[in-house]
């Protein structure tokens, strides 16, 4: 099946999403330039606008306005969101973080390849 996304999704297990009124952060299971999937037990319905903060490890929290595009299935449950807006100039920070994440991903692939050939 052909991938419909315009931007590749990266899997990195230490990005968190904070939603207003919720005490604990949610895990972000994958992330791209224009969206992410947030694991949550009771995701909001598609069409919901979410103000949230994405906590980028080593960087800090980025305020984001996102649109829920779909709810995830049984496991993991969650919400696939489209990023509508990133506050101020912080979209540059977010883009650089994703670039760095891609380089880390490539380094891990190379490491795995080298280690498996030993």
Coordinates of N, CA and C in Angstrom, one line a residue:
X1 N 0.8 -1.2 0.0 CA 0.0 0.0 0.0 C 0.9 1.2 0.0
X2 N 0.5 2.2 -0.8 CA 1.3 3.4 -0.9 C 1.1 4.3 0.3
X3 N 2.2 4.9 0.8 CA 2.2 5.8 1.9 C 1.5 7.1 1.5
X4 N 0.5 7.6 2.2 CA -0.2 8.8 1.9 C 0.5 10.1 2.5
X5 N 1.3 9.9 3.5 CA 1.9 11.0 4.2 C 2.9 11.8 3.4
X6 N 2.9 13.1 3.5 CA 3.9 13.9 2.7 C 5.3 13.9 3.4
X7 N 5.3 13.8 4.8 CA 6.5 13.8 5.6 C 6.7 12.5 6.3
X8 N 7.9 12.0 6.3 CA 8.2 10.7 6.9 C 8.0 10.8 8.5
X9 N 7.4 9.8 9.0 CA 7.2 9.7 10.5 C 8.5 9.0 11.1
X10 N 8.9 9.6 12.2 CA 10.0 9.1 12.9 C 9.5 8.6 14.3
X11 N 10.1 7.4 14.7 CA 9.7 6.8 16.0 C 10.9 7.1 16.9
X12 N 10.5 7.7 18.0 CA 11.5 8.1 19.0 C 10.7 8.1 20.4
X13 N 11.1 7.3 21.3 CA 10.3 7.0 22.4 C 10.4 8.0 23.6
X14 N 10.9 9.1 23.5 CA 11.0 10.0 24.7 C 10.4 11.4 24.4
X15 N 9.6 11.5 23.4 CA 8.9 12.8 23.2 C 7.5 12.7 23.9
X16 N 7.1 13.8 24.6 CA 5.9 13.8 25.3 C 5.0 14.9 24.9
X17 N 3.7 14.7 25.1 CA 2.7 15.8 24.8 C 2.0 16.1 26.0
X18 N 1.9 17.4 26.3 CA 1.1 17.9 27.5 C -0.1 18.6 27.0
X19 N -1.3 18.2 27.5 CA -2.6 18.8 27.2 C -3.1 19.6 28.4
X20 N -3.7 20.7 28.1 CA -4.2 21.5 29.2 C -5.2 20.7 30.1
X21 N -5.1 20.9 31.4 CA -6.0 20.2 32.3 C -5.6 18.8 32.6
X22 N -4.6 18.3 32.0 CA -4.1 16.9 32.2 C -2.8 16.9 33.0
X23 N -2.8 16.2 34.1 CA -1.6 16.2 34.9 C -0.4 15.5 34.3
X24 N -0.6 14.4 33.8 CA 0.5 13.5 33.2 C 0.6 13.8 31.7
X25 N 1.9 13.7 31.2 CA 2.1 13.8 29.8 C 1.7 12.5 29.1
X26 N 1.5 12.6 27.8 CA 1.2 11.5 26.9 C 2.4 11.2 26.1
X27 N 2.6 9.9 25.8 CA 3.7 9.5 24.9 C 3.4 9.8 23.5
X28 N 4.4 10.4 22.8 CA 4.2 10.6 21.3 C 4.9 9.4 20.7
X29 N 4.2 8.6 19.9 CA 4.7 7.3 19.4 C 5.4 7.5 18.0
X30 N 5.0 8.5 17.3 CA 5.7 8.9 16.1 C 5.5 10.3 15.8
X31 N 6.4 10.9 15.0 CA 6.3 12.4 14.8 C 6.9 12.7 13.4
X32 N 6.3 13.8 12.8 CA 6.8 14.3 11.6 C 6.7 15.8 11.6
X33 N 7.1 16.4 10.5 CA 7.1 17.9 10.4 C 5.6 18.4 10.5
X34 N 4.6 17.7 10.1 CA 3.3 18.2 10.1 C 2.3 17.4 11.0
X35 N 2.8 16.4 11.8 CA 1.9 15.7 12.6 C 2.6 14.7 13.6
X36 N 1.7 14.1 14.4 CA 2.2 13.0 15.3 C 1.1 12.2 15.7
X37 N 1.5 11.0 16.4 CA 0.5 10.2 17.0 C 0.7 10.2 18.5
X38 N -0.3 10.5 19.2 CA -0.2 10.6 20.7 C -1.0 9.5 21.3
X39 N -0.3 8.7 22.1 CA -1.0 7.5 22.7 C -1.8 8.1 23.9
X40 N -3.1 7.7 23.9 CA -4.0 8.0 25.0 C -5.2 7.1 25.0
X41 N -5.7 6.8 26.2 CA -6.8 5.9 26.3 C -8.1 6.4 25.7
X42 N -8.4 7.7 25.9 CA -9.7 8.2 25.5 C -9.4 9.4 24.6
X43 N -9.0 9.1 23.3 CA -8.7 10.2 22.4 C -9.9 11.1 22.0
X44 N -9.7 12.4 21.8 CA -10.8 13.2 21.4 C -11.2 12.8 19.9
X45 N -12.4 13.2 19.6 CA -12.9 12.8 18.2 C -12.2 13.6 17.1
X46 N -12.2 13.0 15.9 CA -11.7 13.8 14.8 C -12.4 15.1 14.6
X47 N -11.6 16.1 14.3 CA -12.1 17.5 14.1 C -11.9 18.4 15.4
X48 N -11.4 17.7 16.5 CA -11.1 18.5 17.7 C -9.8 19.3 17.5
X49 N -9.8 20.5 17.9 CA -8.6 21.3 17.9 C -8.0 21.2 19.3
X50 N -6.7 20.8 19.4 CA -6.0 20.6 20.6 C -4.9 21.7 20.8
X51 N -5.0 22.5 21.8 CA -3.8 23.2 22.2 C -2.9 22.3 23.0
X52 N -1.7 22.1 22.7 CA -0.8 21.2 23.5 C 0.6 21.7 23.4
X53 N 1.5 21.1 24.2 CA 2.9 21.4 24.2 C 3.6 20.0 23.9
X54 N 4.5 20.1 22.9 CA 5.4 18.9 22.7 C 6.7 19.1 23.4
X55 N 7.1 18.2 24.3 CA 8.3 18.3 25.0 C 9.4 17.5 24.2
X56 N 10.3 18.3 23.7 CA 11.4 17.7 22.9 C 12.6 17.5 23.7
X57 N 13.1 16.3 23.9 CA 14.2 16.0 24.8 C 15.5 16.8 24.4
X58 N 16.1 17.4 25.4 CA 17.3 18.2 25.2 C 17.0 19.6 24.7
X59 N 15.7 19.9 24.4 CA 15.3 21.2 23.8 C 14.4 22.0 24.8
X60 N 13.2 21.4 25.0 CA 12.2 22.0 25.8 C 10.8 21.8 25.2
X61 N 9.8 22.5 25.8 CA 8.4 22.4 25.3 C 8.1 23.4 24.2
X62 N 7.4 22.9 23.2 CA 7.0 23.7 22.1 C 5.5 23.8 22.1
X63 N 4.9 25.0 22.2 CA 3.5 25.2 22.1 C 3.0 24.9 20.7
X64 N 1.9 24.1 20.6 CA 1.4 23.7 19.3 C -0.1 23.7 19.3
X65 N -0.7 24.0 18.2 CA -2.1 23.9 18.0 C -2.3 22.8 16.9
X66 N -3.1 21.8 17.3 CA -3.2 20.6 16.4 C -4.6 20.2 16.2
X67 N -4.9 19.6 15.1 CA -6.2 19.1 14.7 C -6.2 17.6 14.8
X68 N -7.2 17.0 15.5 CA -7.3 15.5 15.6 C -7.8 15.1 14.2
X69 N -7.0 14.2 13.5 CA -7.4 13.7 12.2 C -8.1 12.3 12.3
X70 N -7.6 11.5 13.3 CA -8.2 10.2 13.5 C -7.9 9.7 14.8
X71 N -8.6 8.7 15.2 CA -8.4 8.0 16.5 C -7.7 6.7 16.2
X72 N -6.8 6.3 17.0 CA -6.1 5.0 16.8 C -7.0 3.8 17.1
X73 N -6.5 2.7 16.8 CA -7.3 1.4 17.0 C -7.2 0.9 18.4
X74 N -7.2 -0.4 18.5 CA -7.3 -1.0 19.9 C -5.9 -0.9 20.6
X75 N -4.8 -1.1 19.9 CA -3.5 -1.1 20.6 C -2.5 -0.6 19.6
X76 N -1.9 0.5 19.8 CA -2.2 1.4 20.9 C -3.3 2.3 20.6
X77 N -4.1 2.7 21.6 CA -5.1 3.8 21.4 C -4.5 5.1 21.4
X78 N -5.1 6.0 20.6 CA -4.5 7.4 20.6 C -5.1 8.2 19.5
X79 N -4.5 9.4 19.3 CA -5.0 10.3 18.3 C -3.9 10.7 17.3
X80 N -4.2 10.6 16.1 CA -3.3 11.1 15.0 C -3.7 12.6 14.8
X81 N -2.7 13.5 15.0 CA -3.0 14.9 14.9 C -2.2 15.5 13.7
X82 N -2.8 16.5 13.2 CA -2.1 17.4 12.2 C -1.7 18.7 12.9
X83 N -0.5 19.1 12.8 CA 0.0 20.3 13.4 C -0.5 21.5 12.5
X84 N -1.3 22.3 13.1 CA -1.8 23.5 12.4 C -0.9 24.7 12.6
X85 N -0.3 24.9 13.8 CA 0.5 26.0 14.1 C 1.4 25.7 15.2
X86 N 2.6 26.3 15.1 CA 3.6 26.2 16.1 C 3.9 27.7 16.5
X87 N 3.9 28.0 17.8 CA 4.0 29.3 18.3 C 5.3 30.1 17.8
X88 N 5.1 31.3 17.3 CA 6.2 32.2 16.9 C 7.2 31.5 16.1
X89 N 8.5 31.8 16.4 CA 9.6 31.3 15.7 C 10.0 29.9 16.1
X90 N 9.2 29.3 17.0 CA 9.6 28.0 17.5 C 9.4 26.9 16.4
X91 N 8.8 27.2 15.3 CA 8.7 26.2 14.2 C 10.1 25.9 13.6
X92 N 11.0 26.9 13.7 CA 12.4 26.6 13.3 C 13.1 25.6 14.2
X93 N 12.8 25.8 15.5 CA 13.4 24.9 16.5 C 12.9 23.5 16.3
X94 N 11.6 23.4 16.0 CA 10.9 22.1 15.8 C 11.5 21.4 14.6
X95 N 11.7 22.1 13.5 CA 12.2 21.6 12.2 C 13.7 21.1 12.4
X96 N 14.5 21.8 13.1 CA 15.9 21.4 13.4 C 15.9 20.2 14.3
X97 N 15.0 20.1 15.3 CA 15.0 18.9 16.1 C 14.6 17.7 15.3
X98 N 13.7 17.8 14.4 CA 13.3 16.7 13.5 C 14.5 16.3 12.6
X99 N 15.2 17.3 12.1 CA 16.4 17.0 11.3 C 17.4 16.2 12.1
X100 N 17.7 16.6 13.4 CA 18.6 15.9 14.2 C 18.1 14.5 14.5
X101 N 16.8 14.3 14.7 CA 16.2 13.0 15.0 C 16.4 12.1 13.8
X102 N 16.3 12.6 12.6 CA 16.5 11.8 11.4 C 18.0 11.3 11.4
X103 N 18.9 12.2 11.7 CA 20.3 11.8 11.8 C 20.6 10.7 12.8
X104 N 19.9 10.8 14.0 CA 20.0 9.8 15.0 C 19.5 8.5 14.5
X105 N 18.3 8.5 13.8 CA 17.7 7.3 13.2 C 18.7 6.7 12.2
X106 N 19.3 7.5 11.4 CA 20.3 6.9 10.4 C 21.5 6.3 11.1
X107 N 21.9 6.9 12.2 CA 23.1 6.4 12.9 C 22.7 5.1 13.5
X108 N 21.5 4.9 14.1 CA 21.0 3.7 14.7 C 21.0 2.6 13.6
X109 N 20.5 2.9 12.4 CA 20.4 1.9 11.4 C 21.8 1.4 11.0
X110 N 22.7 2.4 10.9 CA 24.1 2.0 10.5 C 24.7 1.1 11.6
X111 N 24.5 1.5 12.9 CA 25.0 0.7 14.0 C 24.4 -0.7 14.0
X112 N 23.1 -0.8 13.8 CA 22.5 -2.2 13.7 C 23.1 -3.0 12.6
X113 N 23.3 -2.4 11.4 CA 23.9 -3.1 10.3 C 25.3 -3.6 10.6
X114 N 26.1 -2.7 11.2 CA 27.5 -3.1 11.5 C 27.5 -4.2 12.6
X115 N 26.6 -4.1 13.6 CA 26.6 -5.1 14.6 C 26.1 -6.4 14.2
X116 N 25.1 -6.4 13.2 CA 24.6 -7.7 12.8 C 25.5 -8.4 11.8
X117 N 26.5 -7.7 11.3 CA 27.5 -8.4 10.4 C 28.7 -8.9 11.1
X118 N 28.8 -8.7 12.4 CA 29.9 -9.2 13.2 C 29.8 -10.7 13.5

